XYZ file of C-alpha atoms in Angstrom:
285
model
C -42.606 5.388 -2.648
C -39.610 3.270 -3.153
C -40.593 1.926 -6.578
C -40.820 5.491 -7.502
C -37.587 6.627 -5.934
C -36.095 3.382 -7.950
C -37.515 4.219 -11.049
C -35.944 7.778 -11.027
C -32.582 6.370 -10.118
C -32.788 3.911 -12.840
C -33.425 7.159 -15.164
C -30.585 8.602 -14.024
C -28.040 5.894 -15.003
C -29.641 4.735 -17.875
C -27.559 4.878 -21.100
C -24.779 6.454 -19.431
C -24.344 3.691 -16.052
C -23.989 6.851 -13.697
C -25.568 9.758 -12.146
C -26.082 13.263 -14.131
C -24.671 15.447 -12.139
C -21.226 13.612 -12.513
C -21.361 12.650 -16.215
C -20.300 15.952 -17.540
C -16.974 17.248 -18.073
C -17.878 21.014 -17.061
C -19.147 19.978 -13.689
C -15.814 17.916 -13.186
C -13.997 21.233 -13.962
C -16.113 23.373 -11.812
C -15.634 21.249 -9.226
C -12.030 20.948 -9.407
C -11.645 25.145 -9.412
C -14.062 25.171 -6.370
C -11.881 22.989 -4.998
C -8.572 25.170 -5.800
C -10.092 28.217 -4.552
C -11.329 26.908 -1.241
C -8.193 25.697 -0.293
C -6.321 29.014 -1.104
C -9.094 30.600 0.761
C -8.033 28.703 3.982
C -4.752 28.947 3.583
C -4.669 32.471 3.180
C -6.729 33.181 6.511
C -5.761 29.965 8.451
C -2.071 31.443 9.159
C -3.575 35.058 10.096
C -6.446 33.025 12.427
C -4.355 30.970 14.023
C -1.810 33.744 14.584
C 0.915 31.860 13.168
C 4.209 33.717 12.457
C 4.825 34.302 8.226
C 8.097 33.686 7.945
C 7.835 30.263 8.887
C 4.005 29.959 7.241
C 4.097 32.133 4.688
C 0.230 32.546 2.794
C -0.200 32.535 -0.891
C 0.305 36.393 -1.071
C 3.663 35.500 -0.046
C 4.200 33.114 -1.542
C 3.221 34.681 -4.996
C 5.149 37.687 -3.910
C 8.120 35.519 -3.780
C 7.452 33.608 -7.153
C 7.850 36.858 -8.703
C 10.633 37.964 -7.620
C 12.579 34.210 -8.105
C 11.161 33.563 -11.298
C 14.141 34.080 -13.486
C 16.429 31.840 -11.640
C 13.730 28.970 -11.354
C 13.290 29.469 -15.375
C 16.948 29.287 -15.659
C 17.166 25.610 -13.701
C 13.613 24.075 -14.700
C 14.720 22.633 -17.661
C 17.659 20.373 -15.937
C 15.128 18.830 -13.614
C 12.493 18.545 -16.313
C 14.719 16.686 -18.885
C 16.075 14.216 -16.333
C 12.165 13.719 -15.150
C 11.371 12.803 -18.442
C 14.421 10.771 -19.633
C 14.342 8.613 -16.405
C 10.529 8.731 -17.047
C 10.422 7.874 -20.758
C 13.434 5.082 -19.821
C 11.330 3.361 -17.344
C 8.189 3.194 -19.370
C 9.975 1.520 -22.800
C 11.701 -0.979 -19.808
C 8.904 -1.683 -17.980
C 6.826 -2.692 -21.101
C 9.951 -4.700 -22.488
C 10.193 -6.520 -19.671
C 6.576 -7.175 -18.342
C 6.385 -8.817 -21.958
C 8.955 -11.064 -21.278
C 7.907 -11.875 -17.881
C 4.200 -12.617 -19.085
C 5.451 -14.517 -22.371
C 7.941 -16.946 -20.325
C 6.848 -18.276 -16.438
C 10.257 -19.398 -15.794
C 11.856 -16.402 -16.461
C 9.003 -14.678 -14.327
C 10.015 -17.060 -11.426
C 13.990 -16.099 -11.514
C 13.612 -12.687 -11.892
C 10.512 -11.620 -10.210
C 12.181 -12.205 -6.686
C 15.013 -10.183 -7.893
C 12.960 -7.083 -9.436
C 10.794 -6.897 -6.423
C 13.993 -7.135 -3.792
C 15.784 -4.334 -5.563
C 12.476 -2.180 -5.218
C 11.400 -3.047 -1.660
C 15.105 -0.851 -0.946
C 14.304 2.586 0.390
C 15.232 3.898 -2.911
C 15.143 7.716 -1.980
C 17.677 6.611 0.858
C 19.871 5.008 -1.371
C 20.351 8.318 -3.329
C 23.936 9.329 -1.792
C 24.942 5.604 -2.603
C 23.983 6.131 -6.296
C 25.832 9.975 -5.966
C 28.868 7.913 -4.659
C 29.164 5.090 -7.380
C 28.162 8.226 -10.246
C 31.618 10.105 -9.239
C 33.868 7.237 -9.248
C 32.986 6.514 -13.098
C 35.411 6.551 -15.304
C 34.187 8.330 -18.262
C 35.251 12.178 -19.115
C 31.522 13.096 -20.270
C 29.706 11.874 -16.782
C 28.585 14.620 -13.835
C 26.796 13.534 -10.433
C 23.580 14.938 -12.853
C 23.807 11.609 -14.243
C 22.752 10.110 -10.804
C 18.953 12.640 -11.115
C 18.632 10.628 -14.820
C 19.236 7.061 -12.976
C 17.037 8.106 -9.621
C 14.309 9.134 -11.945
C 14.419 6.124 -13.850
C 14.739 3.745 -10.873
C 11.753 5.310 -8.454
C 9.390 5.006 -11.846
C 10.143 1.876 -13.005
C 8.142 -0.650 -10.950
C 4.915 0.830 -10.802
C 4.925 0.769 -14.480
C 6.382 -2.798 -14.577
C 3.112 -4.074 -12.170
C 0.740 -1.943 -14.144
C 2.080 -3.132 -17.364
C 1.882 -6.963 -16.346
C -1.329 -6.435 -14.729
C -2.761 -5.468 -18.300
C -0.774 -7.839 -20.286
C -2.661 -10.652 -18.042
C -5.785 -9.173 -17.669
C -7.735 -11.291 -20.526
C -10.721 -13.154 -20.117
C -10.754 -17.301 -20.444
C -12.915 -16.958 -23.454
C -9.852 -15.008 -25.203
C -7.227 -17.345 -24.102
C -9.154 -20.291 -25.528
C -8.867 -18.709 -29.023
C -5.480 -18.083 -28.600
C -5.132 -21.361 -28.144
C -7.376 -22.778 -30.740
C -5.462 -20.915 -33.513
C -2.099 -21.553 -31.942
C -1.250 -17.945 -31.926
C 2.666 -17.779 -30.330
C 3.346 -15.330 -27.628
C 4.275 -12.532 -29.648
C 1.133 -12.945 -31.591
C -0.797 -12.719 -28.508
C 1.573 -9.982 -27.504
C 0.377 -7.558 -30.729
C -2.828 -8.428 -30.694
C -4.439 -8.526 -27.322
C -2.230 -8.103 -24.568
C -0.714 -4.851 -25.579
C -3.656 -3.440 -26.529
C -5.604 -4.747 -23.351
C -2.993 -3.701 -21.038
C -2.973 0.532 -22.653
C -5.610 1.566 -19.667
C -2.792 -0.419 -17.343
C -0.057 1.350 -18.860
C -1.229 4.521 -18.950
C -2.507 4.395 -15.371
C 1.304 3.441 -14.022
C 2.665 6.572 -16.463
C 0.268 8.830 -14.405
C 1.938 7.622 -11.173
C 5.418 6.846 -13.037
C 6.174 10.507 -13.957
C 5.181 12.021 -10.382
C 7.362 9.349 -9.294
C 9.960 10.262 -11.745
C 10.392 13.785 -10.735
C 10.240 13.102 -7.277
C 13.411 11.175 -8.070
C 14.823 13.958 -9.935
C 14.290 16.305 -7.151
C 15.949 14.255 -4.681
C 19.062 13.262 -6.930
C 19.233 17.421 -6.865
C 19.038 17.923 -3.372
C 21.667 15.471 -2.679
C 24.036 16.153 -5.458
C 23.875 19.731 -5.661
C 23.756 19.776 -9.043
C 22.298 22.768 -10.859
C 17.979 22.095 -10.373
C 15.220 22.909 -8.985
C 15.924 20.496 -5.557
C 19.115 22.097 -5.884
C 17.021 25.745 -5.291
C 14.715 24.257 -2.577
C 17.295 22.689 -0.599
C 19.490 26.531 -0.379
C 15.937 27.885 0.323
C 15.472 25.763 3.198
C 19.117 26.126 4.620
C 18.708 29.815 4.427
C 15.449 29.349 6.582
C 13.088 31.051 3.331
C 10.151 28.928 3.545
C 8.118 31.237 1.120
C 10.923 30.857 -1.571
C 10.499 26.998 -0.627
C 7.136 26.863 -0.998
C 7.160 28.625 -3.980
C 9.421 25.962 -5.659
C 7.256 23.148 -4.726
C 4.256 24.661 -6.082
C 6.023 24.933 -9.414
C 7.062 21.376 -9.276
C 3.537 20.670 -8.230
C 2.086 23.056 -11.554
C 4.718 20.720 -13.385
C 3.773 17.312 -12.537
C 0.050 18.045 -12.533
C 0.463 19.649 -16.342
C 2.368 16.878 -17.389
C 0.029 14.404 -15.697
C -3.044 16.468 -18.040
C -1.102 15.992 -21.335
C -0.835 12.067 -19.812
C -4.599 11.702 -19.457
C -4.998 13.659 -22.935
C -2.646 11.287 -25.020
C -4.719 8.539 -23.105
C -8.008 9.686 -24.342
C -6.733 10.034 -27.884
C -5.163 6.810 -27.905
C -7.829 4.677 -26.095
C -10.702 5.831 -27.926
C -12.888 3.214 -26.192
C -12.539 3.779 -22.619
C -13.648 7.302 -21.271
C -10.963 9.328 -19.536
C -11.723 10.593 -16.036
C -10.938 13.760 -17.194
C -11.332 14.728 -20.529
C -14.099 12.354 -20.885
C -17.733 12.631 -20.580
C -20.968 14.985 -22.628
C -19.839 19.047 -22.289
């Protein structure tokens, strides 16, 4: 019985290394809605069950009644906390693989500056936030607002996930592929542009998955502390006014925002790395 039971197993990874009913893309998808659904399910009739009071648990209904009515204004502010997302985001990528190249290429230079790198990222960087506000409005140049500090929080919360991701590609090569490296006396930069980089694209993409959630969170928090015209800027006079509903709403749409921009992340990813199947996009229809 078990040689038979091991025989059909074997069946069902062979060709593919895993199980049918997870190699296709439309059962991912299916999945993913039945997953959606049964949440809003609960939280629709969890609230009513429970006997919970709306205005401080508001259910979707609500919450999409609220949506509605806000919309306008949130259109009106999305694009400040988008473009600082994705300046601080796009900042912190081009950094991170500048200087994991460096730090890979030269050990010495990894020694006196790793210590330094990780220090300034083991700060509470979120907490820091009224610090950065502070040093923002002291500046001396006409063109600079406190939006300035959402741009540098963006860039500074995204940055070192994409720096360890980036060196953990760039390092990630077998001994086989080091020896020809060496046998042919390639230089750094040679290894750089020929293997490393391209080795370490499933690293780097993986730390821009996490790098732009991270990136907006720091937007959203530069808002909320600055003021400064956003959508943390919305949520925070939501939540003084006690309008959880118009507060929830806003974090769904930075949710809807992140997880879109996440999507276009994995797409670029399995467009670019032809050769490695994408969790989601990859996979027989």
């Amino acid at each position: 019985m078990s040689g038979g039971v091991a025989q059909k197993l074997g069946e069902g990874l062979s060709g593919t290394g895993r199980m049918p009913i997870g190699n296709t893309r439309r059962t991912r998808w299916a999945l993913s809605i039945l997953g959606v659904v049964s949440w809003l399910v609960a939280w629709q009739t969890l609230p009513t069950t429970l006997g919970l009071e709306p205005t401080y648990f508001p259910r979707p209904t609500d919450v999409y009644t609220e949506l509605a009515r806000i919309y306008e204004p949130i259109l009106a502010v999305i694009p400040n906390t988008l473009w600082a997302a994705l300046v601080g985001f796009l900042l912190s990528l081009v950094l991170s693989i500048v200087v994991a190249a460096v730090l890979v290429a030269n050990d010495s230079i990894l020694e006196a500056l790793m210590p330094f790198i990780v220090g300034t990222n083991t700060i509470p960087r979120i907490a820091m936030t009224p610090l950065v506000i502070y040093w923002v409005g002291f500046l001396p140049w006409a063109w600079v607002d406190l939006s300035l500090a959402n741009y540098i929080m963006a860039l500074w919360v995204a940055f070192f996930p994409m720096l360890i991701a980036a060196m953990g590609g760039f390092r990630d090569i077998d001994e086989d592929t080091k020896n020809m490296l060496e046998v042919y006396g390639a230089t750094e930069w040679q290894a750089l542009k020929y293997v490393r980089f391209k080795n370490g694209l499933p690293f780097i993409f993986d730390g821009m998955k996490i790098g732009f959630i991270l990136a907006m969170v720091g937007a959203v928090v530069g808002e909320f502390v600055s003021a400064s015209p956003g959508i943390g800027s919305m949520a925070a006079s939501a939540l003084s006014r006690t309008s959880i509903s118009r507060a929830v709403s806003i974090v769904l749409i930075l949710g809807l925002i992140s997880s879109s921009l996440v999507l276009a992340i994995y797409l670029v990813e399995s467009r670019v790395i032809f050769w490695r199947e994408s969790s989601v996009f990859g996979g027989e229809e």
